[in-house]
Each structure stands twice: as C-alpha cells, then as structure tokens.
mmCIF file of C-alpha atoms and ligand atoms in Angstrom:
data_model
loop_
_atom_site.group_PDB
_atom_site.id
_atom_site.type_symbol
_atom_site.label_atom_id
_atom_site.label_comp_id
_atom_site.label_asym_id
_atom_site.label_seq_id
_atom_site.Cartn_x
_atom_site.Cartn_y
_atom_site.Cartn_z
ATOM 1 C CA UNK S 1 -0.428 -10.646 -10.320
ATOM 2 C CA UNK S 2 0.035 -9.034 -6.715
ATOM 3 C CA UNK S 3 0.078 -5.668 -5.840
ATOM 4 C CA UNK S 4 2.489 -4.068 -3.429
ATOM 5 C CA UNK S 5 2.906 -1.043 -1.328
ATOM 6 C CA UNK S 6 5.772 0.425 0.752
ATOM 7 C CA UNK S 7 5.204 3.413 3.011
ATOM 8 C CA UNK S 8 6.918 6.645 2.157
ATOM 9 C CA UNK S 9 6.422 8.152 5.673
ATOM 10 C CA UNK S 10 9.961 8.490 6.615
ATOM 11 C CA UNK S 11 11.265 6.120 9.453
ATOM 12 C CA UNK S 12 8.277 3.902 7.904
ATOM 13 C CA UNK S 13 9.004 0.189 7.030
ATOM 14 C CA UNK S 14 5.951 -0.534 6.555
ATOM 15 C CA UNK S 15 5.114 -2.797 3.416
ATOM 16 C CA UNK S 16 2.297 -4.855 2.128
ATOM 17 C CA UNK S 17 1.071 -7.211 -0.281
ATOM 18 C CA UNK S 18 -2.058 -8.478 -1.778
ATOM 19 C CA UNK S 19 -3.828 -10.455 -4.760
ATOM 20 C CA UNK S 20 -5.871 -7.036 -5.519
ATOM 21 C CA UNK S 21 -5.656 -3.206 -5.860
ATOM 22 C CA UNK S 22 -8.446 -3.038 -3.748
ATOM 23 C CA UNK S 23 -6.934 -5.135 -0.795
ATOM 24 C CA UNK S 24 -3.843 -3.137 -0.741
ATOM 25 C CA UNK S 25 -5.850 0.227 -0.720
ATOM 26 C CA UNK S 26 -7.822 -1.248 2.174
ATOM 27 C CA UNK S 27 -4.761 -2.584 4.115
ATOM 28 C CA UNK S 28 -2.887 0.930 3.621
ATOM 29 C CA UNK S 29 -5.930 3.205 4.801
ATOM 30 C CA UNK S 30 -5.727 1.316 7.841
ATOM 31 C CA UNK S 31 -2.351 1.736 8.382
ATOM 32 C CA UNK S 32 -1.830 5.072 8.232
ATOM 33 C CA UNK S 33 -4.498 5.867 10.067
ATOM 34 C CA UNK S 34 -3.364 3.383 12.673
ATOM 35 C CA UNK S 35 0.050 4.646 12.130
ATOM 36 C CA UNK S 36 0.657 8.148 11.110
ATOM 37 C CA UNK S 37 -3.125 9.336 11.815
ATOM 38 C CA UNK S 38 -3.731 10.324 7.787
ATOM 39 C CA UNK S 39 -6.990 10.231 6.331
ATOM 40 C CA UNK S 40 -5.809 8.440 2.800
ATOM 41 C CA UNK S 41 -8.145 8.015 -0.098
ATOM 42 C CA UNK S 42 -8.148 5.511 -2.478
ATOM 43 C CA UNK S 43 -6.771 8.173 -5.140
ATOM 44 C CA UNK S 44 -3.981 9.034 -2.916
ATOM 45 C CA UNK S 45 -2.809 5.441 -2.512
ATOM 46 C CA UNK S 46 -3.538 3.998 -6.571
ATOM 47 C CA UNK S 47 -0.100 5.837 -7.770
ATOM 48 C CA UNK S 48 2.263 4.251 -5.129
ATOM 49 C CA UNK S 49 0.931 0.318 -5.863
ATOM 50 C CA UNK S 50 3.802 -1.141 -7.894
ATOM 51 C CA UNK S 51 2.673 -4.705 -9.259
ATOM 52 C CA UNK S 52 4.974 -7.588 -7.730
ATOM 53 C CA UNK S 53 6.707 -9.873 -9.835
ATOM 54 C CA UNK S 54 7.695 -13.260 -9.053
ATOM 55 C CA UNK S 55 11.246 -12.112 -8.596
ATOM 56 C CA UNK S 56 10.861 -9.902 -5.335
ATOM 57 C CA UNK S 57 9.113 -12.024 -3.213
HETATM 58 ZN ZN1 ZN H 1 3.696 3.983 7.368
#
C-alpha cells in the first residue's frame, strides 16, 4: 500500500507519494526545508500520511 502526503503550507501544492512511511517522511523533510525553510521531524510529518488507495491515483 502507498503512502501519501499533501502540504498544508498554504499556497503549497506540493504532494508526494511513496511505497513506505519512511520514504514519504524523507521526501517531505526535504521539502520543506527546501521549500518553506522548516525543520520537520519525523513525528511532525507521521499524522498527515494518508495511505493511497488504488482509486486516487
Ligand atoms: Zn510545501
């Protein structure tokens, strides 16, 4: 099952999927870093990963 992410900075589209939890938590920190300079941790980011179903790819 894939994991998925979407960005709740506002004016963010930012999205991403992965095959883990741990991929997505990677590919986020580095995002908002890159992107809104915040200094996520891995406990910040768990809550917001929805699991993606085959419907909403
Ligand atoms: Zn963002």
């Amino acid at each position: 099952m894939p994991y998925k992410f979407e960005c709740y900075q506002d004016g963010c589209n930012f999205a991403v999927r992965a095959d883990s939890r741990e991929e997505v938590v990677r590919l986020v920190r580095t995002h908002a870093e890159a992107e809104h300079g915040l200094s996520l941790s891995g406990d910040d980011i768990e809550p917001e990963i929805d699991e993606a179903g085959t419907d909403d790819l």
